[in-house]
Coordinates of C-alpha atoms in Angstrom, one line a residue:
M147 CA -47.2 8.5 70.9
G148 CA -50.3 10.5 70.0
E149 CA -51.5 11.5 66.6
G150 CA -50.2 15.0 67.2
E151 CA -46.7 13.8 67.8
K152 CA -46.8 11.5 64.7
A153 CA -47.8 14.4 62.6
A154 CA -45.0 16.5 64.1
H155 CA -42.4 13.8 63.0
T156 CA -43.7 13.3 59.5
T157 CA -41.6 15.0 56.8
P158 CA -43.6 17.5 55.0
P159 CA -44.1 16.8 51.3
H160 CA -42.2 19.9 50.2
M161 CA -39.0 18.6 52.0
I162 CA -38.6 15.4 49.9
N163 CA -35.6 15.6 47.3
P164 CA -37.3 15.5 43.9
Y165 CA -33.9 15.0 42.1
G166 CA -32.8 11.9 43.9
R167 CA -33.9 9.5 41.1
V168 CA -32.4 11.9 38.4
D169 CA -29.0 11.8 40.2
E170 CA -29.1 8.0 40.2
E171 CA -29.9 7.9 36.4
V172 CA -27.1 10.4 35.7
A173 CA -24.7 8.2 37.7
E174 CA -25.7 5.1 35.8
V175 CA -25.2 6.9 32.5
A176 CA -21.8 8.0 33.6
Q177 CA -20.9 4.5 34.6
R178 CA -22.1 3.1 31.2
D179 CA -20.0 5.8 29.4
E180 CA -17.0 4.9 31.5
R181 CA -17.3 1.2 30.7
R182 CA -17.8 2.0 27.0
R183 CA -14.6 4.2 27.0
K184 CA -12.7 1.3 28.7
R185 CA -13.9 -1.1 26.1
L186 CA -13.0 1.2 23.2
K187 CA -9.6 1.7 24.8
C188 CA -9.1 -2.0 25.0
F189 CA -10.1 -2.4 21.3
A190 CA -7.7 0.3 20.3
Y191 CA -4.9 -1.3 22.2
L192 CA -5.8 -4.7 20.6
A193 CA -5.9 -3.1 17.1
A194 CA -2.6 -1.4 17.6
F195 CA -1.0 -4.6 18.8
I196 CA -2.3 -6.5 15.7
V197 CA -1.0 -3.8 13.4
F198 CA 2.4 -3.9 15.2
Q199 CA 2.6 -7.7 14.9
T200 CA 1.6 -7.6 11.3
A201 CA 4.3 -5.0 10.5
V202 CA 6.9 -7.1 12.4
F203 CA 5.9 -10.2 10.5
L204 CA 6.0 -8.3 7.2
I205 CA 9.4 -6.8 7.8
F206 CA 10.6 -10.2 9.0
G207 CA 9.3 -11.9 5.9
L208 CA 10.7 -9.2 3.5
T209 CA 14.2 -9.1 5.1
I210 CA 15.3 -12.0 7.3
M211 CA 13.2 -14.7 5.6
K212 CA 13.8 -13.6 2.1
F213 CA 16.2 -15.8 0.0
R214 CA 18.7 -13.9 -2.1
T215 CA 21.0 -15.2 -4.7
P216 CA 24.7 -15.0 -3.6
K217 CA 27.0 -13.0 -5.9
F218 CA 30.1 -14.7 -7.2
R219 CA 32.8 -12.3 -8.5
V220 CA 36.5 -11.9 -9.4
R221 CA 37.8 -9.3 -7.0
S222 CA 41.4 -8.8 -8.1
A223 CA 44.3 -10.7 -9.5
A224 CA 48.1 -10.9 -9.3
F225 CA 50.6 -12.5 -11.7
A226 CA 53.3 -14.9 -10.9
D227 CA 56.8 -15.1 -12.5
N228 CA 55.3 -17.1 -15.4
F229 CA 54.3 -14.1 -17.5
D230 CA 55.3 -15.0 -21.1
V231 CA 53.7 -12.7 -23.7
V232 CA 54.9 -12.4 -27.3
T233 CA 53.4 -9.4 -29.1
T234 CA 55.5 -9.4 -32.3
A235 CA 55.7 -12.2 -34.9
S236 CA 53.5 -15.2 -34.0
P237 CA 52.1 -13.6 -30.9
S238 CA 51.1 -15.8 -28.0
F239 CA 50.7 -15.7 -24.2
N240 CA 51.2 -18.1 -21.3
I241 CA 50.4 -16.5 -18.0
R242 CA 49.9 -17.8 -14.5
M243 CA 47.4 -15.7 -12.7
V244 CA 46.4 -15.8 -9.0
A245 CA 42.8 -14.5 -8.9
E246 CA 41.0 -13.5 -5.7
L247 CA 37.4 -14.6 -5.9
G248 CA 34.6 -13.4 -3.6
L249 CA 31.2 -15.0 -2.9
K250 CA 28.9 -12.4 -1.3
N251 CA 26.1 -13.9 0.8
A252 CA 23.5 -11.3 1.6
N253 CA 21.2 -13.8 3.3
F254 CA 20.5 -14.0 7.0
G255 CA 21.6 -17.6 6.9
R256 CA 24.7 -19.4 5.7
Y257 CA 25.3 -20.5 2.1
K258 CA 26.8 -23.9 1.6
Y259 CA 28.1 -24.3 -1.9
Q260 CA 29.6 -27.2 -3.9
N261 CA 32.7 -27.7 -6.0
G262 CA 32.8 -25.7 -9.2
T263 CA 34.9 -24.3 -11.9
V264 CA 35.8 -20.8 -13.1
E265 CA 36.5 -20.6 -16.9
F266 CA 38.4 -17.8 -18.5
Y267 CA 37.8 -16.9 -22.2
Y268 CA 39.5 -14.8 -24.8
R269 CA 36.5 -13.8 -26.8
A270 CA 34.8 -17.2 -27.6
T271 CA 37.9 -19.3 -26.9
K272 CA 38.5 -20.8 -23.5
V273 CA 42.1 -20.0 -22.4
G274 CA 42.1 -21.4 -18.8
E275 CA 40.1 -22.6 -15.9
A276 CA 40.4 -23.0 -12.1
S277 CA 38.7 -25.2 -9.6
V278 CA 36.5 -23.8 -6.9
P279 CA 36.5 -25.9 -3.7
S280 CA 33.4 -26.4 -1.8
G281 CA 32.8 -24.3 1.3
R282 CA 30.5 -22.1 3.3
A283 CA 29.8 -18.4 3.3
K284 CA 28.6 -17.0 6.6
A285 CA 25.4 -15.0 6.8
R286 CA 25.7 -11.4 5.7
S287 CA 29.4 -11.8 4.7
T288 CA 31.7 -12.3 1.8
K289 CA 33.8 -15.5 1.5
K290 CA 37.1 -14.7 -0.2
F291 CA 39.6 -17.2 -1.5
N292 CA 42.4 -17.4 -4.2
V293 CA 42.6 -19.7 -7.2
T294 CA 45.5 -20.2 -9.6
V295 CA 44.8 -20.4 -13.3
D296 CA 47.2 -20.9 -16.2
L297 CA 46.1 -18.8 -19.2
S298 CA 47.3 -20.1 -22.6
S299 CA 46.7 -18.9 -26.1
D300 CA 47.2 -22.3 -27.7
S301 CA 43.6 -22.7 -28.6
I302 CA 43.1 -19.2 -30.0
P303 CA 42.6 -19.3 -33.8
A304 CA 45.6 -18.1 -35.8
G305 CA 45.5 -14.4 -36.7
E306 CA 43.4 -13.2 -33.8
L307 CA 46.3 -12.3 -31.6
T308 CA 48.1 -10.8 -34.6
A309 CA 45.2 -8.5 -35.2
L310 CA 44.9 -7.7 -31.4
F311 CA 48.6 -6.8 -30.8
G312 CA 49.0 -5.2 -34.3
S313 CA 46.2 -2.7 -33.8
G314 CA 48.6 0.0 -32.6
G315 CA 46.9 0.4 -29.3
P316 CA 48.1 -0.5 -25.9
A317 CA 49.0 -4.2 -25.4
V318 CA 46.1 -5.6 -23.4
I319 CA 44.5 -9.0 -23.4
P320 CA 40.7 -8.9 -22.9
L321 CA 39.3 -11.8 -20.8
T322 CA 35.9 -13.0 -19.6
S323 CA 35.3 -15.2 -16.6
R324 CA 32.3 -17.4 -16.2
S325 CA 31.1 -19.8 -13.5
A326 CA 28.1 -21.2 -11.9
V327 CA 28.3 -22.1 -8.2
R328 CA 25.5 -24.3 -6.8
G329 CA 24.6 -24.5 -3.2
K330 CA 21.9 -24.1 -0.5
V331 CA 20.9 -21.2 1.7
E332 CA 19.9 -22.2 5.2
I333 CA 18.0 -19.7 7.4
M334 CA 17.6 -20.4 11.2
K335 CA 18.3 -24.1 10.5
I336 CA 14.7 -24.5 9.4
M337 CA 14.2 -23.0 6.0
K338 CA 16.4 -24.1 3.2
K339 CA 16.5 -23.3 -0.5
N340 CA 18.7 -24.1 -3.4
K341 CA 20.5 -21.2 -5.0
S342 CA 23.0 -20.9 -7.9
S343 CA 25.3 -18.0 -8.3
N344 CA 26.5 -17.2 -11.8
M345 CA 29.7 -15.3 -12.5
N346 CA 30.0 -13.0 -15.5
C347 CA 33.1 -10.7 -15.3
T348 CA 35.1 -8.9 -17.9
M349 CA 38.6 -7.7 -17.5
Q350 CA 41.9 -6.8 -19.2
I351 CA 45.5 -7.8 -18.6
N352 CA 47.7 -4.8 -19.2
V353 CA 50.8 -6.5 -20.6
P354 CA 53.5 -3.8 -20.1
S355 CA 52.5 -3.2 -16.4
K356 CA 51.4 -6.8 -15.7
Q357 CA 48.3 -5.5 -14.0
L358 CA 44.6 -6.4 -14.2
Q359 CA 42.4 -3.5 -15.2
N360 CA 38.9 -2.5 -16.1
L361 CA 37.4 -5.4 -14.0
S362 CA 33.6 -5.4 -14.2
C363 CA 31.2 -8.0 -13.0
R364 CA 27.4 -8.3 -13.3

């Protein structure tokens, strides 16, 4: 091929694309931006996951794994045939009461409690007691059971019942019940903690109607 032919096949300088290198740089910048966006998206997903997991663990710790003190209460009572109350001269009472007790376990694990005693008082004088058998209260439930207690005024100081029944008001006998049940809360068979539930209830026995009234526990 001659020199004339070579010159004919040589691309003239004005035909070379002057923007080729610029296009490559723009493409590289776009790729870097895309990689940066992907990394930021991954970091955002990771941060959201960490926040979610933290919230789950926080809720788990404040609810499921939190130990609560079970509540021990007198729920109601009925009276057997032995309901002997004298409100006139030399007042006295001998009453057999069947009380329904409730042990409310708000924990997410069972509560295993020991034997105990519920004591009933007329003012500062103990007038009866009942035994509480050991048992278990299931998670998030109330264990209900009955106890029988004989209430007697034999230990009440002379004159107190005379003042009570001679006041002219309705014939009612005010009572207070107290107890302390000791046991252990077990969550997921891993975490255990000793918990004691104290009972403190006030109530009245309405003598004419033979009913329990104004029952309040705290």
